[in-house]
Short mmCIF file of C-alpha atoms in Angstrom, two decimals:
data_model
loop_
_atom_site.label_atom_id
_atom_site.label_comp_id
_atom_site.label_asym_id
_atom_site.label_seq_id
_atom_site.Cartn_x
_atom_site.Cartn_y
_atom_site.Cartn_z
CA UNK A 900 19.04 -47.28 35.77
CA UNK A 901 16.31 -48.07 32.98
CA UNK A 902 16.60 -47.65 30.11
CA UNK A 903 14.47 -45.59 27.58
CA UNK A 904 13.35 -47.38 24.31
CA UNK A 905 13.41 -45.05 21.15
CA UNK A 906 12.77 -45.33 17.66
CA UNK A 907 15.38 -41.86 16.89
CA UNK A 908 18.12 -41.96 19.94
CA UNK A 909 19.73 -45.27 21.29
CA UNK A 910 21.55 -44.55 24.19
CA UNK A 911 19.08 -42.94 26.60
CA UNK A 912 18.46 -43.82 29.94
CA UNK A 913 17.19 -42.94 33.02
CA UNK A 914 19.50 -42.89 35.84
CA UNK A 915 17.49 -43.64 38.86
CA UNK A 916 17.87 -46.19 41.37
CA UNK A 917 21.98 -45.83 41.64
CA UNK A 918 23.48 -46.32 44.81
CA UNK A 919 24.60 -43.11 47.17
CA UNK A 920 25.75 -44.86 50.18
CA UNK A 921 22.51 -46.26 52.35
CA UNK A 922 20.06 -43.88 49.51
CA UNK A 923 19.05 -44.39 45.58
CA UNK A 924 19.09 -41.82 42.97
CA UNK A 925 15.64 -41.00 42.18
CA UNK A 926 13.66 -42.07 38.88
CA UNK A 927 12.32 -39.21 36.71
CA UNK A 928 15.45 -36.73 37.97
CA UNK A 929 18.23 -36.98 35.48
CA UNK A 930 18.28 -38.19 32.35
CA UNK A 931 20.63 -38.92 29.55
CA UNK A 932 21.08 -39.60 25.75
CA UNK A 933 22.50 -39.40 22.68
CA UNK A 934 21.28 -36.64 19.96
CA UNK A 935 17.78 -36.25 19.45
CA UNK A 936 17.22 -34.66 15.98
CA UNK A 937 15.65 -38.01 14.84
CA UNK A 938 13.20 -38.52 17.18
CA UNK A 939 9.84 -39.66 16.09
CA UNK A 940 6.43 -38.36 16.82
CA UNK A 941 6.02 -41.16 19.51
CA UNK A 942 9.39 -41.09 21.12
CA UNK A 943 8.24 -37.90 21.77
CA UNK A 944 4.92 -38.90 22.87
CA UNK A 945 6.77 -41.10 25.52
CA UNK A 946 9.20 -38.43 26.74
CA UNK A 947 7.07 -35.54 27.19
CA UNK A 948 3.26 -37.17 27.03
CA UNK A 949 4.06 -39.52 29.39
CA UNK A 950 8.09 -39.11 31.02
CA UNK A 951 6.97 -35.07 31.60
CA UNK A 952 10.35 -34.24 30.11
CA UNK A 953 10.90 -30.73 31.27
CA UNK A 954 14.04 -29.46 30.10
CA UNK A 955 16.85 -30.75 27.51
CA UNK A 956 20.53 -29.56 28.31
CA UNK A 957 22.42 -30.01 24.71
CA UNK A 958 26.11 -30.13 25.49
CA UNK A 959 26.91 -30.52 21.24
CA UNK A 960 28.83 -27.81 19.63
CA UNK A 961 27.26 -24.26 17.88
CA UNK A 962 28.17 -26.09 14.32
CA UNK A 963 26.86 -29.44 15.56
CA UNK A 964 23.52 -27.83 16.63
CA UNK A 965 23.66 -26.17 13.07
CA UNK A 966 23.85 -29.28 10.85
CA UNK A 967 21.60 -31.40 13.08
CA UNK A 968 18.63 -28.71 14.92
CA UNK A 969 16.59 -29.86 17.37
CA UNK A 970 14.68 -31.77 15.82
CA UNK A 971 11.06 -32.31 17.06
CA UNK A 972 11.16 -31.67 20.70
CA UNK A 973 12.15 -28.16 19.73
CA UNK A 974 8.59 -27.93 18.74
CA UNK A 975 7.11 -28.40 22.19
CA UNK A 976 7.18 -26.51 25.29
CA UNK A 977 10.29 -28.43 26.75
CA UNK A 978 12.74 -25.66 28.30
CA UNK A 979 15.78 -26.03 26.25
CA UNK A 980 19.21 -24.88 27.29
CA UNK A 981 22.65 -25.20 24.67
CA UNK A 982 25.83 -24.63 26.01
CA UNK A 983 28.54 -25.62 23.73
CA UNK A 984 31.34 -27.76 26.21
CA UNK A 985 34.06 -27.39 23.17
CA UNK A 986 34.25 -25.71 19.86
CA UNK A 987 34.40 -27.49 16.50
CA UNK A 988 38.84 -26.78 16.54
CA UNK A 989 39.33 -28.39 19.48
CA UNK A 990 37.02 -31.16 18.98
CA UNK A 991 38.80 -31.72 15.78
CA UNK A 992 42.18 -31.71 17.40
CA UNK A 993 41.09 -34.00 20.08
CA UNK A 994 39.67 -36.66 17.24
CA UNK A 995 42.79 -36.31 15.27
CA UNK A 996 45.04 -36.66 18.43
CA UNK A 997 42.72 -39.74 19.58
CA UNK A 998 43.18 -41.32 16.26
CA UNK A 999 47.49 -40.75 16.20
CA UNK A 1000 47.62 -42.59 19.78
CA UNK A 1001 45.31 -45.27 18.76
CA UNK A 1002 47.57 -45.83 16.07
CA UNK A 1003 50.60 -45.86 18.11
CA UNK A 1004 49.72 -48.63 19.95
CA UNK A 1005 48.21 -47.07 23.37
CA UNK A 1006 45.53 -48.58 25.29
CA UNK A 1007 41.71 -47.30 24.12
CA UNK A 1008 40.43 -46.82 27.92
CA UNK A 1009 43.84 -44.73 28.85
CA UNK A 1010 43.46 -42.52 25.90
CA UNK A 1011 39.44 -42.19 26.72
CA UNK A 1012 40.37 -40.96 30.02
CA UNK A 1013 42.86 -38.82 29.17
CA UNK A 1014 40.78 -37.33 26.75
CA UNK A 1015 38.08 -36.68 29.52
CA UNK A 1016 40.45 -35.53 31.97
CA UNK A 1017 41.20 -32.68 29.68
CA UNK A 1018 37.55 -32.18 28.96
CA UNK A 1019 37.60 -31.17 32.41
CA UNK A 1020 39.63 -28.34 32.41
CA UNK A 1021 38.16 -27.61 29.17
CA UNK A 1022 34.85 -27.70 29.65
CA UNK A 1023 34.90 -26.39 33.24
CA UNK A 1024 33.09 -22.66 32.64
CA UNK A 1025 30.30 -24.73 30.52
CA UNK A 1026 29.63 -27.93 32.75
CA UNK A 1027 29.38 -24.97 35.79
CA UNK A 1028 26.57 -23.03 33.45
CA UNK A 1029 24.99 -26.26 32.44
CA UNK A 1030 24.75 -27.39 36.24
CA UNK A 1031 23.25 -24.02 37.29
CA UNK A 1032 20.44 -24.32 34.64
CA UNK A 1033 19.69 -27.67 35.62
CA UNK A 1034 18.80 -26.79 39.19
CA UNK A 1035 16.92 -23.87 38.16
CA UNK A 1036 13.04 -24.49 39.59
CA UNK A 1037 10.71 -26.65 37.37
CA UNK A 1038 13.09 -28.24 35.39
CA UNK A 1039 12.93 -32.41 36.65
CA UNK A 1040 13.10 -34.58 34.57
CA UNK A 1041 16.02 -33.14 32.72
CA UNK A 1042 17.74 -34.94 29.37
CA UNK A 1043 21.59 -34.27 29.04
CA UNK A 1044 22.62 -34.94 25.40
CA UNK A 1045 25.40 -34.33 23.11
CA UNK A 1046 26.02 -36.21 19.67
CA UNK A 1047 26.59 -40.09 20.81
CA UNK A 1048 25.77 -39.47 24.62
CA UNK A 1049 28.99 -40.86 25.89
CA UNK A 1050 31.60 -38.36 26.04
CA UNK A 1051 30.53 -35.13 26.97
CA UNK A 1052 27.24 -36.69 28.10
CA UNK A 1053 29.53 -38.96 30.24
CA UNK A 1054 31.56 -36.29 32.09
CA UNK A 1055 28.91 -34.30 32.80
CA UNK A 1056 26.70 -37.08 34.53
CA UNK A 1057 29.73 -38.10 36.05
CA UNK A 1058 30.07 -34.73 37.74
CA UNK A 1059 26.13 -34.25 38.55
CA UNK A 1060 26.18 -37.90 40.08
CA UNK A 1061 29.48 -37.48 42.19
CA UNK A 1062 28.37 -33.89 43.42
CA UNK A 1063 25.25 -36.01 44.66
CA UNK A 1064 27.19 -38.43 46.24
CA UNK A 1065 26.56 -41.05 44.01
CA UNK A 1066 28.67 -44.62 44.62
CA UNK A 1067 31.84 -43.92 42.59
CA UNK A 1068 31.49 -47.42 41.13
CA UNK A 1069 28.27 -46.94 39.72
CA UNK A 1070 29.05 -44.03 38.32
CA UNK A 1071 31.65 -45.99 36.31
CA UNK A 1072 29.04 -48.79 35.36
CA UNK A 1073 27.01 -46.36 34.46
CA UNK A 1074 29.28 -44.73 31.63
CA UNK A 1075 30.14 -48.31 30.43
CA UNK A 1076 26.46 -48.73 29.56
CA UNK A 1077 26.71 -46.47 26.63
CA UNK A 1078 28.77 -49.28 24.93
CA UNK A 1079 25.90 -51.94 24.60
CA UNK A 1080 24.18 -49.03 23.01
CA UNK A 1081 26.81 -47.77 20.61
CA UNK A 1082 26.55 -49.75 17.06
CA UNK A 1083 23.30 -48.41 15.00
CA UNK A 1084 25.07 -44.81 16.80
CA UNK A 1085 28.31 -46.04 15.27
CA UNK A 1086 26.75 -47.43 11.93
CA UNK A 1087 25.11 -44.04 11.39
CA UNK A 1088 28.30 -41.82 11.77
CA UNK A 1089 30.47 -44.02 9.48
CA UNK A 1090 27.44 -43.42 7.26
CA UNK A 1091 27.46 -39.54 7.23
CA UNK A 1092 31.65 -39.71 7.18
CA UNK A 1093 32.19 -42.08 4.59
CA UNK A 1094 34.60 -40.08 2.58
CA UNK A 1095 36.38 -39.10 5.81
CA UNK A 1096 40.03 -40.46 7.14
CA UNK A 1097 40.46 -42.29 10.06
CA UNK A 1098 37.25 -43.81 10.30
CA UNK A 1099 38.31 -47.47 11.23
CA UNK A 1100 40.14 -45.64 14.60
CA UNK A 1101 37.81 -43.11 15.45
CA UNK A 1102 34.87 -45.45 15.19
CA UNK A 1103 37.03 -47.59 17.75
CA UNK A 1104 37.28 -45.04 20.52
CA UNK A 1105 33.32 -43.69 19.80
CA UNK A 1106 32.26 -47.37 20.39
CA UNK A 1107 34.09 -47.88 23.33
CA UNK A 1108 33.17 -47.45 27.06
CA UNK A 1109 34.02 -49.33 29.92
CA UNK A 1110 33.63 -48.52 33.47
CA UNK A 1111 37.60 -48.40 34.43
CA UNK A 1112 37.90 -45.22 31.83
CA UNK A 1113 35.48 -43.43 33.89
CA UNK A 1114 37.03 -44.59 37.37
CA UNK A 1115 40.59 -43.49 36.37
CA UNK A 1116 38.34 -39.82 35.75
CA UNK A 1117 36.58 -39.93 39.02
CA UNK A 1118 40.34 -40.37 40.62
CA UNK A 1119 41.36 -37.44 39.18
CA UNK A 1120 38.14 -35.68 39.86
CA UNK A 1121 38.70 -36.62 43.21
CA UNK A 1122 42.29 -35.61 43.65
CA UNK A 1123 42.70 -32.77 41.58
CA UNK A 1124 39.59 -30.90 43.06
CA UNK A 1125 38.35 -33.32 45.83
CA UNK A 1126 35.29 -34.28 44.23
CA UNK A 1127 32.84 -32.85 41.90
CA UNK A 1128 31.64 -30.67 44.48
CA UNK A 1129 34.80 -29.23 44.57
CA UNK A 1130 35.27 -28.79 41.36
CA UNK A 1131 31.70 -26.83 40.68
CA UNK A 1132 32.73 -24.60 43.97
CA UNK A 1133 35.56 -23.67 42.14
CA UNK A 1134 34.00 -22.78 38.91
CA UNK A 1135 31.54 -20.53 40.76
CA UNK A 1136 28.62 -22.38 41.59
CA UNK A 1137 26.73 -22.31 45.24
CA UNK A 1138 27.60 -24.70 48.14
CA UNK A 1139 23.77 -24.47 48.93
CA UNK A 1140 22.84 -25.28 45.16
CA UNK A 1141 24.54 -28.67 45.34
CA UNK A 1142 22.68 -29.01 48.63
CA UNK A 1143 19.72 -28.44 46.77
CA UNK A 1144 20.89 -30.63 44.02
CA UNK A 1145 20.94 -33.95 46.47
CA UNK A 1146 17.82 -33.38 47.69
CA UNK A 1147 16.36 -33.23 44.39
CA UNK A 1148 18.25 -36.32 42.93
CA UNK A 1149 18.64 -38.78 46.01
CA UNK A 1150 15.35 -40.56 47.69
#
């Protein structure tokens, strides 16, 4: 994993080098951050001028995508490809319903994983389209983003690293990463949702990350639907396009 220094997004990374059993996930493959709207001219010197950035998946919402845009890698020739994982209701339900267990005393990570293994059943048709475009010819190095790159971000690297058969530890140590990137993220949305409710709470569960909330995922992933590859079988993608996906990610 190395990360990617930028003036406009602080929690991207690229997430070569991970362990698959005796191979490494290859550098320049898969990529991941928060939202990119604020980019600035040279971040996006670095990702396309000299990364080759080929194609941005953007996992945020229709209305998040409307208050936010782009921003200015939708000015370049970068394939982009938006498919909304939840809607703005249930997104709001899922904060709200975050925020009333929080206050009830339940453990952050538990609720975090709960939270994700919903977002699984959820978010199944859209992390099947997202994983179809990513394959699609010419599109390496591809960014996954949503709004903080943890959540959303997090499940669906989750899934593309598992169906590559990706060390399920790392994949865990990989989403806890995200947390020693979350506080200018963090400072930022209490910024924009000052006036808001429930900030103190929600702030608390956007913040955190630790690998165990991702491993208590991949163990339902795992027994639920056997595995990621399973689980994209199942929601109608190709056996032989996750073959083709390991080749592309692993050395």
């Amino acid at each position: 994993m190395t990360w990617i220094e930028l003036a406009g997004a602080h929690n991207a990374r690229d997430l070569g080098g991970l362990r698959a059993g005796p191979r490494r996930t290859r550098h320049g493959v898969l990529l991941r951050s928060d939202a990119l709207d604020e980019l600035t001219p040279e971040d996006v010197e670095l990702l396309v001028g000299r990364i080759g950035l080929a194609h941005v998946v953007d996992l945020r919402s229709a209305h998040e995508r409307m208050e936010r845009g782009r921003g200015p890698l939708g000015d370049t020739d970068v394939r982009y490809t938006e498919v909304e994982v939840i809607g703005p209701a249930d997104l709001a339900r899922r904060a709200a319903a975050r925020a009333q267990a929080f206050a009830a005393g339940l453990p952050p990570a538990q609720i975090l994983s709960d939270g994700y293994i919903e977002l699984l059943e959820l978010g199944a048709v859209a992390f099947a389209e997202a994983f179809r475009r990513i394959i699609e010819p010419g599109g390496s190095p591809v960014l996954v983003h949503c709004a903080i790159g943890k959540d959303r971000t997090g499940v669906l690297c989750a899934l593309l690293l598992d169906a590559a058969g990706v060390d399920r530890d790392e994949i865990a140590a990989d989403y806890g990463r995200s947390g020693e990137r979350m506080a200018p993220i963090i400072e930022r949305w209490l910024t924009e949702r000052a006036s808001e409710t429930m900030n103190e709470q929600l702030a608390a569960f956007t913040a955190m990350a630790v690998p165990e909330t991702m491993a208590r995922v991949l163990d339902h992933l795992h027994e639920r639907w056997g595995g990621a590859a399973g689980y994209f079988t199942e929601h109608g993608v190709d056996p032989a396009q996750l073959a083709t996906w390991r080749d592309r990610l692993l050395e």
